[in-house]
Amino acid sequence: MDARLLDILVCPLCKGELIYKKVEQELVCKPCKLAYPIRDDIPVMLEEEARLLKEDEL
């Protein structure tokens, strides 16, 4: 994942900061409790593609 891209990406819903989870290949938005997948080094920033996080993942 390109560090420059990580610097400019925000959550599409709340415009909040995203946390890069390298092993899981996800970008996590804690306020929205969503994890956006990264496929082939491309973040999929669509709400319908995001995974709802469980309380223990926050």
mmCIF file of N, CA, C and O in Angstrom:
data_model
loop_
_atom_site.group_PDB
_atom_site.id
_atom_site.type_symbol
_atom_site.label_atom_id
_atom_site.label_comp_id
_atom_site.label_asym_id
_atom_site.label_seq_id
_atom_site.Cartn_x
_atom_site.Cartn_y
_atom_site.Cartn_z
ATOM 1 N N MET A 1 0.853 -1.172 0.000
ATOM 2 C CA MET A 1 0.000 0.000 0.000
ATOM 3 C C MET A 1 0.900 1.237 0.000
ATOM 4 O O MET A 1 1.784 1.357 0.841
ATOM 5 N N ASP A 2 0.673 2.124 -0.911
ATOM 6 C CA ASP A 2 1.465 3.348 -1.056
ATOM 7 C C ASP A 2 1.208 4.300 0.117
ATOM 8 O O ASP A 2 0.064 4.652 0.404
ATOM 9 N N ALA A 3 2.265 4.718 0.786
ATOM 10 C CA ALA A 3 2.147 5.599 1.956
ATOM 11 C C ALA A 3 1.517 6.942 1.595
ATOM 12 O O ALA A 3 0.767 7.509 2.379
ATOM 13 N N ARG A 4 1.782 7.447 0.399
ATOM 14 C CA ARG A 4 1.183 8.723 -0.022
ATOM 15 C C ARG A 4 -0.329 8.597 -0.154
ATOM 16 O O ARG A 4 -1.069 9.509 0.194
ATOM 17 N N LEU A 5 -0.781 7.452 -0.624
ATOM 18 C CA LEU A 5 -2.214 7.213 -0.751
ATOM 19 C C LEU A 5 -2.863 7.125 0.631
ATOM 20 O O LEU A 5 -3.942 7.677 0.853
ATOM 21 N N LEU A 6 -2.195 6.459 1.550
ATOM 22 C CA LEU A 6 -2.715 6.352 2.918
ATOM 23 C C LEU A 6 -2.863 7.714 3.577
ATOM 24 O O LEU A 6 -3.773 7.924 4.383
ATOM 25 N N ASP A 7 -1.994 8.652 3.235
ATOM 26 C CA ASP A 7 -2.050 9.992 3.818
ATOM 27 C C ASP A 7 -3.277 10.778 3.377
ATOM 28 O O ASP A 7 -3.753 11.635 4.114
ATOM 29 N N ILE A 8 -3.801 10.494 2.195
ATOM 30 C CA ILE A 8 -4.922 11.294 1.685
ATOM 31 C C ILE A 8 -6.275 10.600 1.796
ATOM 32 O O ILE A 8 -7.301 11.257 1.697
ATOM 33 N N LEU A 9 -6.273 9.288 2.012
ATOM 34 C CA LEU A 9 -7.544 8.565 2.115
ATOM 35 C C LEU A 9 -8.246 8.836 3.435
ATOM 36 O O LEU A 9 -7.605 8.879 4.486
ATOM 37 N N VAL A 10 -9.557 9.012 3.372
ATOM 38 C CA VAL A 10 -10.387 9.161 4.559
ATOM 39 C C VAL A 10 -11.613 8.278 4.386
ATOM 40 O O VAL A 10 -11.922 7.823 3.289
ATOM 41 N N CYS A 11 -12.330 8.057 5.468
ATOM 42 C CA CYS A 11 -13.560 7.283 5.413
ATOM 43 C C CYS A 11 -14.559 8.020 4.519
ATOM 44 O O CYS A 11 -14.792 9.220 4.704
ATOM 45 N N PRO A 12 -15.173 7.342 3.567
ATOM 46 C CA PRO A 12 -16.134 8.010 2.683
ATOM 47 C C PRO A 12 -17.418 8.442 3.394
ATOM 48 O O PRO A 12 -18.122 9.318 2.904
ATOM 49 N N LEU A 13 -17.696 7.870 4.556
ATOM 50 C CA LEU A 13 -18.925 8.227 5.275
ATOM 51 C C LEU A 13 -18.730 9.408 6.208
ATOM 52 O O LEU A 13 -19.463 10.397 6.155
ATOM 53 N N CYS A 14 -17.734 9.327 7.095
ATOM 54 C CA CYS A 14 -17.555 10.368 8.111
ATOM 55 C C CYS A 14 -16.365 11.284 7.837
ATOM 56 O O CYS A 14 -16.146 12.230 8.566
ATOM 57 N N LYS A 15 -15.579 10.958 6.815
ATOM 58 C CA LYS A 15 -14.368 11.714 6.456
ATOM 59 C C LYS A 15 -13.303 11.642 7.540
ATOM 60 O O LYS A 15 -12.407 12.475 7.611
ATOM 61 N N GLY A 16 -13.400 10.604 8.377
ATOM 62 C CA GLY A 16 -12.446 10.409 9.461
ATOM 63 C C GLY A 16 -11.200 9.665 9.024
ATOM 64 O O GLY A 16 -11.113 9.125 7.919
ATOM 65 N N GLU A 17 -10.245 9.617 9.932
ATOM 66 C CA GLU A 17 -8.967 8.945 9.704
ATOM 67 C C GLU A 17 -9.162 7.437 9.585
ATOM 68 O O GLU A 17 -9.998 6.844 10.268
ATOM 69 N N LEU A 18 -8.358 6.816 8.721
ATOM 70 C CA LEU A 18 -8.388 5.370 8.542
ATOM 71 C C LEU A 18 -7.105 4.766 9.095
ATOM 72 O O LEU A 18 -6.032 5.364 8.992
ATOM 73 N N ILE A 19 -7.222 3.584 9.657
ATOM 74 C CA ILE A 19 -6.073 2.854 10.190
ATOM 75 C C ILE A 19 -5.778 1.693 9.246
ATOM 76 O O ILE A 19 -6.664 0.881 8.946
ATOM 77 N N TYR A 20 -4.532 1.630 8.782
ATOM 78 C CA TYR A 20 -4.118 0.585 7.850
ATOM 79 C C TYR A 20 -3.756 -0.673 8.623
ATOM 80 O O TYR A 20 -2.869 -0.657 9.472
ATOM 81 N N LYS A 21 -4.448 -1.765 8.335
ATOM 82 C CA LYS A 21 -4.159 -3.072 8.925
ATOM 83 C C LYS A 21 -3.517 -3.925 7.835
ATOM 84 O O LYS A 21 -4.205 -4.481 6.970
ATOM 85 N N LYS A 22 -2.187 -3.986 7.866
ATOM 86 C CA LYS A 22 -1.429 -4.633 6.800
ATOM 87 C C LYS A 22 -1.753 -6.119 6.654
ATOM 88 O O LYS A 22 -2.010 -6.599 5.557
ATOM 89 N N VAL A 23 -1.745 -6.842 7.769
ATOM 90 C CA VAL A 23 -1.975 -8.290 7.723
ATOM 91 C C VAL A 23 -3.369 -8.613 7.191
ATOM 92 O O VAL A 23 -3.543 -9.499 6.361
ATOM 93 N N GLU A 24 -4.370 -7.853 7.660
ATOM 94 C CA GLU A 24 -5.759 -8.090 7.254
ATOM 95 C C GLU A 24 -6.076 -7.495 5.894
ATOM 96 O O GLU A 24 -7.115 -7.785 5.319
ATOM 97 N N GLN A 25 -5.179 -6.642 5.382
ATOM 98 C CA GLN A 25 -5.405 -5.933 4.122
ATOM 99 C C GLN A 25 -6.725 -5.159 4.164
ATOM 100 O O GLN A 25 -7.610 -5.327 3.317
ATOM 101 N N GLU A 26 -6.827 -4.303 5.195
ATOM 102 C CA GLU A 26 -8.028 -3.496 5.396
ATOM 103 C C GLU A 26 -7.654 -2.097 5.862
ATOM 104 O O GLU A 26 -6.594 -1.887 6.447
ATOM 105 N N LEU A 27 -8.568 -1.165 5.610
ATOM 106 C CA LEU A 27 -8.493 0.181 6.171
ATOM 107 C C LEU A 27 -9.667 0.314 7.122
ATOM 108 O O LEU A 27 -10.816 0.120 6.733
ATOM 109 N N VAL A 28 -9.380 0.617 8.378
ATOM 110 C CA VAL A 28 -10.392 0.606 9.424
ATOM 111 C C VAL A 28 -10.771 2.029 9.829
ATOM 112 O O VAL A 28 -9.908 2.870 10.056
ATOM 113 N N CYS A 29 -12.080 2.260 9.917
ATOM 114 C CA CYS A 29 -12.622 3.504 10.451
ATOM 115 C C CYS A 29 -13.286 3.157 11.779
ATOM 116 O O CYS A 29 -14.331 2.497 11.803
ATOM 117 N N LYS A 30 -12.659 3.586 12.881
ATOM 118 C CA LYS A 30 -13.203 3.265 14.204
ATOM 119 C C LYS A 30 -14.541 3.941 14.484
ATOM 120 O O LYS A 30 -15.449 3.298 14.998
ATOM 121 N N PRO A 31 -14.725 5.238 14.154
ATOM 122 C CA PRO A 31 -16.025 5.868 14.451
ATOM 123 C C PRO A 31 -17.205 5.185 13.737
ATOM 124 O O PRO A 31 -18.276 5.043 14.309
ATOM 125 N N CYS A 32 -16.994 4.749 12.503
ATOM 126 C CA CYS A 32 -18.069 4.097 11.742
ATOM 127 C C CYS A 32 -18.125 2.585 11.981
ATOM 128 O O CYS A 32 -19.059 1.918 11.556
ATOM 129 N N LYS A 33 -17.067 2.056 12.620
ATOM 130 C CA LYS A 33 -16.954 0.618 12.896
ATOM 131 C C LYS A 33 -16.998 -0.206 11.610
ATOM 132 O O LYS A 33 -17.660 -1.233 11.529
ATOM 133 N N LEU A 34 -16.250 0.280 10.593
ATOM 134 C CA LEU A 34 -16.190 -0.391 9.301
ATOM 135 C C LEU A 34 -14.740 -0.666 8.914
ATOM 136 O O LEU A 34 -13.845 0.103 9.248
ATOM 137 N N ALA A 35 -14.546 -1.774 8.179
ATOM 138 C CA ALA A 35 -13.239 -2.119 7.631
ATOM 139 C C ALA A 35 -13.391 -2.248 6.121
ATOM 140 O O ALA A 35 -14.156 -3.079 5.629
ATOM 141 N N TYR A 36 -12.677 -1.385 5.406
ATOM 142 C CA TYR A 36 -12.719 -1.389 3.949
ATOM 143 C C TYR A 36 -11.622 -2.306 3.422
ATOM 144 O O TYR A 36 -10.458 -2.179 3.823
ATOM 145 N N PRO A 37 -11.944 -3.219 2.507
ATOM 146 C CA PRO A 37 -10.930 -4.159 2.009
ATOM 147 C C PRO A 37 -9.949 -3.495 1.050
ATOM 148 O O PRO A 37 -10.262 -2.489 0.407
ATOM 149 N N ILE A 38 -8.761 -4.083 0.976
ATOM 150 C CA ILE A 38 -7.754 -3.691 -0.003
ATOM 151 C C ILE A 38 -7.540 -4.909 -0.884
ATOM 152 O O ILE A 38 -7.157 -5.981 -0.400
ATOM 153 N N ARG A 39 -7.825 -4.756 -2.167
ATOM 154 C CA ARG A 39 -7.681 -5.869 -3.118
ATOM 155 C C ARG A 39 -6.675 -5.486 -4.188
ATOM 156 O O ARG A 39 -6.843 -4.466 -4.861
ATOM 157 N N ASP A 40 -5.648 -6.298 -4.346
ATOM 158 C CA ASP A 40 -4.587 -6.035 -5.325
ATOM 159 C C ASP A 40 -4.010 -4.632 -5.148
ATOM 160 O O ASP A 40 -3.812 -3.904 -6.124
ATOM 161 N N ASP A 41 -3.755 -4.243 -3.892
ATOM 162 C CA ASP A 41 -3.199 -2.935 -3.523
ATOM 163 C C ASP A 41 -4.119 -1.765 -3.843
ATOM 164 O O ASP A 41 -3.687 -0.624 -3.889
ATOM 165 N N ILE A 42 -5.408 -2.030 -4.063
ATOM 166 C CA ILE A 42 -6.377 -0.973 -4.345
ATOM 167 C C ILE A 42 -7.440 -0.982 -3.245
ATOM 168 O O ILE A 42 -8.145 -1.974 -3.070
ATOM 169 N N PRO A 43 -7.557 0.125 -2.491
ATOM 170 C CA PRO A 43 -8.593 0.199 -1.462
ATOM 171 C C PRO A 43 -9.984 0.269 -2.097
ATOM 172 O O PRO A 43 -10.201 1.035 -3.026
ATOM 173 N N VAL A 44 -10.886 -0.545 -1.605
ATOM 174 C CA VAL A 44 -12.270 -0.541 -2.078
ATOM 175 C C VAL A 44 -13.067 0.274 -1.060
ATOM 176 O O VAL A 44 -13.467 -0.220 -0.019
ATOM 177 N N MET A 45 -13.296 1.537 -1.375
ATOM 178 C CA MET A 45 -13.883 2.483 -0.437
ATOM 179 C C MET A 45 -15.392 2.622 -0.637
ATOM 180 O O MET A 45 -15.934 3.720 -0.690
ATOM 181 N N LEU A 46 -16.072 1.513 -0.739
ATOM 182 C CA LEU A 46 -17.527 1.488 -0.902
ATOM 183 C C LEU A 46 -18.156 0.923 0.363
ATOM 184 O O LEU A 46 -17.727 -0.120 0.858
ATOM 185 N N GLU A 47 -19.184 1.600 0.843
ATOM 186 C CA GLU A 47 -19.841 1.164 2.076
ATOM 187 C C GLU A 47 -20.362 -0.262 1.954
ATOM 188 O O GLU A 47 -20.259 -1.061 2.890
ATOM 189 N N GLU A 48 -20.917 -0.606 0.802
ATOM 190 C CA GLU A 48 -21.478 -1.947 0.620
ATOM 191 C C GLU A 48 -20.410 -3.047 0.566
ATOM 192 O O GLU A 48 -20.720 -4.219 0.741
ATOM 193 N N GLU A 49 -19.151 -2.675 0.354
ATOM 194 C CA GLU A 49 -18.052 -3.641 0.360
ATOM 195 C C GLU A 49 -17.374 -3.730 1.733
ATOM 196 O O GLU A 49 -16.594 -4.634 1.983
ATOM 197 N N ALA A 50 -17.655 -2.779 2.603
ATOM 198 C CA ALA A 50 -17.012 -2.733 3.916
ATOM 199 C C ALA A 50 -17.595 -3.800 4.842
ATOM 200 O O ALA A 50 -18.743 -4.202 4.717
ATOM 201 N N ARG A 51 -16.745 -4.203 5.779
ATOM 202 C CA ARG A 51 -17.123 -5.200 6.772
ATOM 203 C C ARG A 51 -17.382 -4.490 8.091
ATOM 204 O O ARG A 51 -16.612 -3.625 8.503
ATOM 205 N N LEU A 52 -18.488 -4.834 8.740
ATOM 206 C CA LEU A 52 -18.809 -4.254 10.040
ATOM 207 C C LEU A 52 -17.909 -4.882 11.096
ATOM 208 O O LEU A 52 -17.805 -6.109 11.184
ATOM 209 N N LEU A 53 -17.244 -4.032 11.877
ATOM 210 C CA LEU A 53 -16.334 -4.525 12.903
ATOM 211 C C LEU A 53 -17.082 -4.947 14.153
ATOM 212 O O LEU A 53 -18.092 -4.346 14.531
ATOM 213 N N LYS A 54 -16.551 -5.978 14.796
ATOM 214 C CA LYS A 54 -17.085 -6.409 16.088
ATOM 215 C C LYS A 54 -16.435 -5.564 17.173
ATOM 216 O O LYS A 54 -15.374 -4.963 16.968
ATOM 217 N N GLU A 55 -17.052 -5.507 18.347
ATOM 218 C CA GLU A 55 -16.555 -4.686 19.457
ATOM 219 C C GLU A 55 -15.116 -5.029 19.833
ATOM 220 O O GLU A 55 -14.335 -4.151 20.156
ATOM 221 N N ASP A 56 -14.735 -6.310 19.768
ATOM 222 C CA ASP A 56 -13.384 -6.700 20.157
ATOM 223 C C ASP A 56 -12.326 -6.338 19.108
ATOM 224 O O ASP A 56 -11.138 -6.463 19.342
ATOM 225 N N GLU A 57 -12.753 -5.875 17.937
ATOM 226 C CA GLU A 57 -11.815 -5.483 16.883
ATOM 227 C C GLU A 57 -11.503 -3.984 16.909
ATOM 228 O O GLU A 57 -10.657 -3.523 16.175
ATOM 229 N N LEU A 58 -12.198 -3.247 17.744
ATOM 230 C CA LEU A 58 -11.994 -1.799 17.776
ATOM 231 C C LEU A 58 -10.833 -1.429 18.598
ATOM 232 O O LEU A 58 -10.157 -1.521 19.275
#
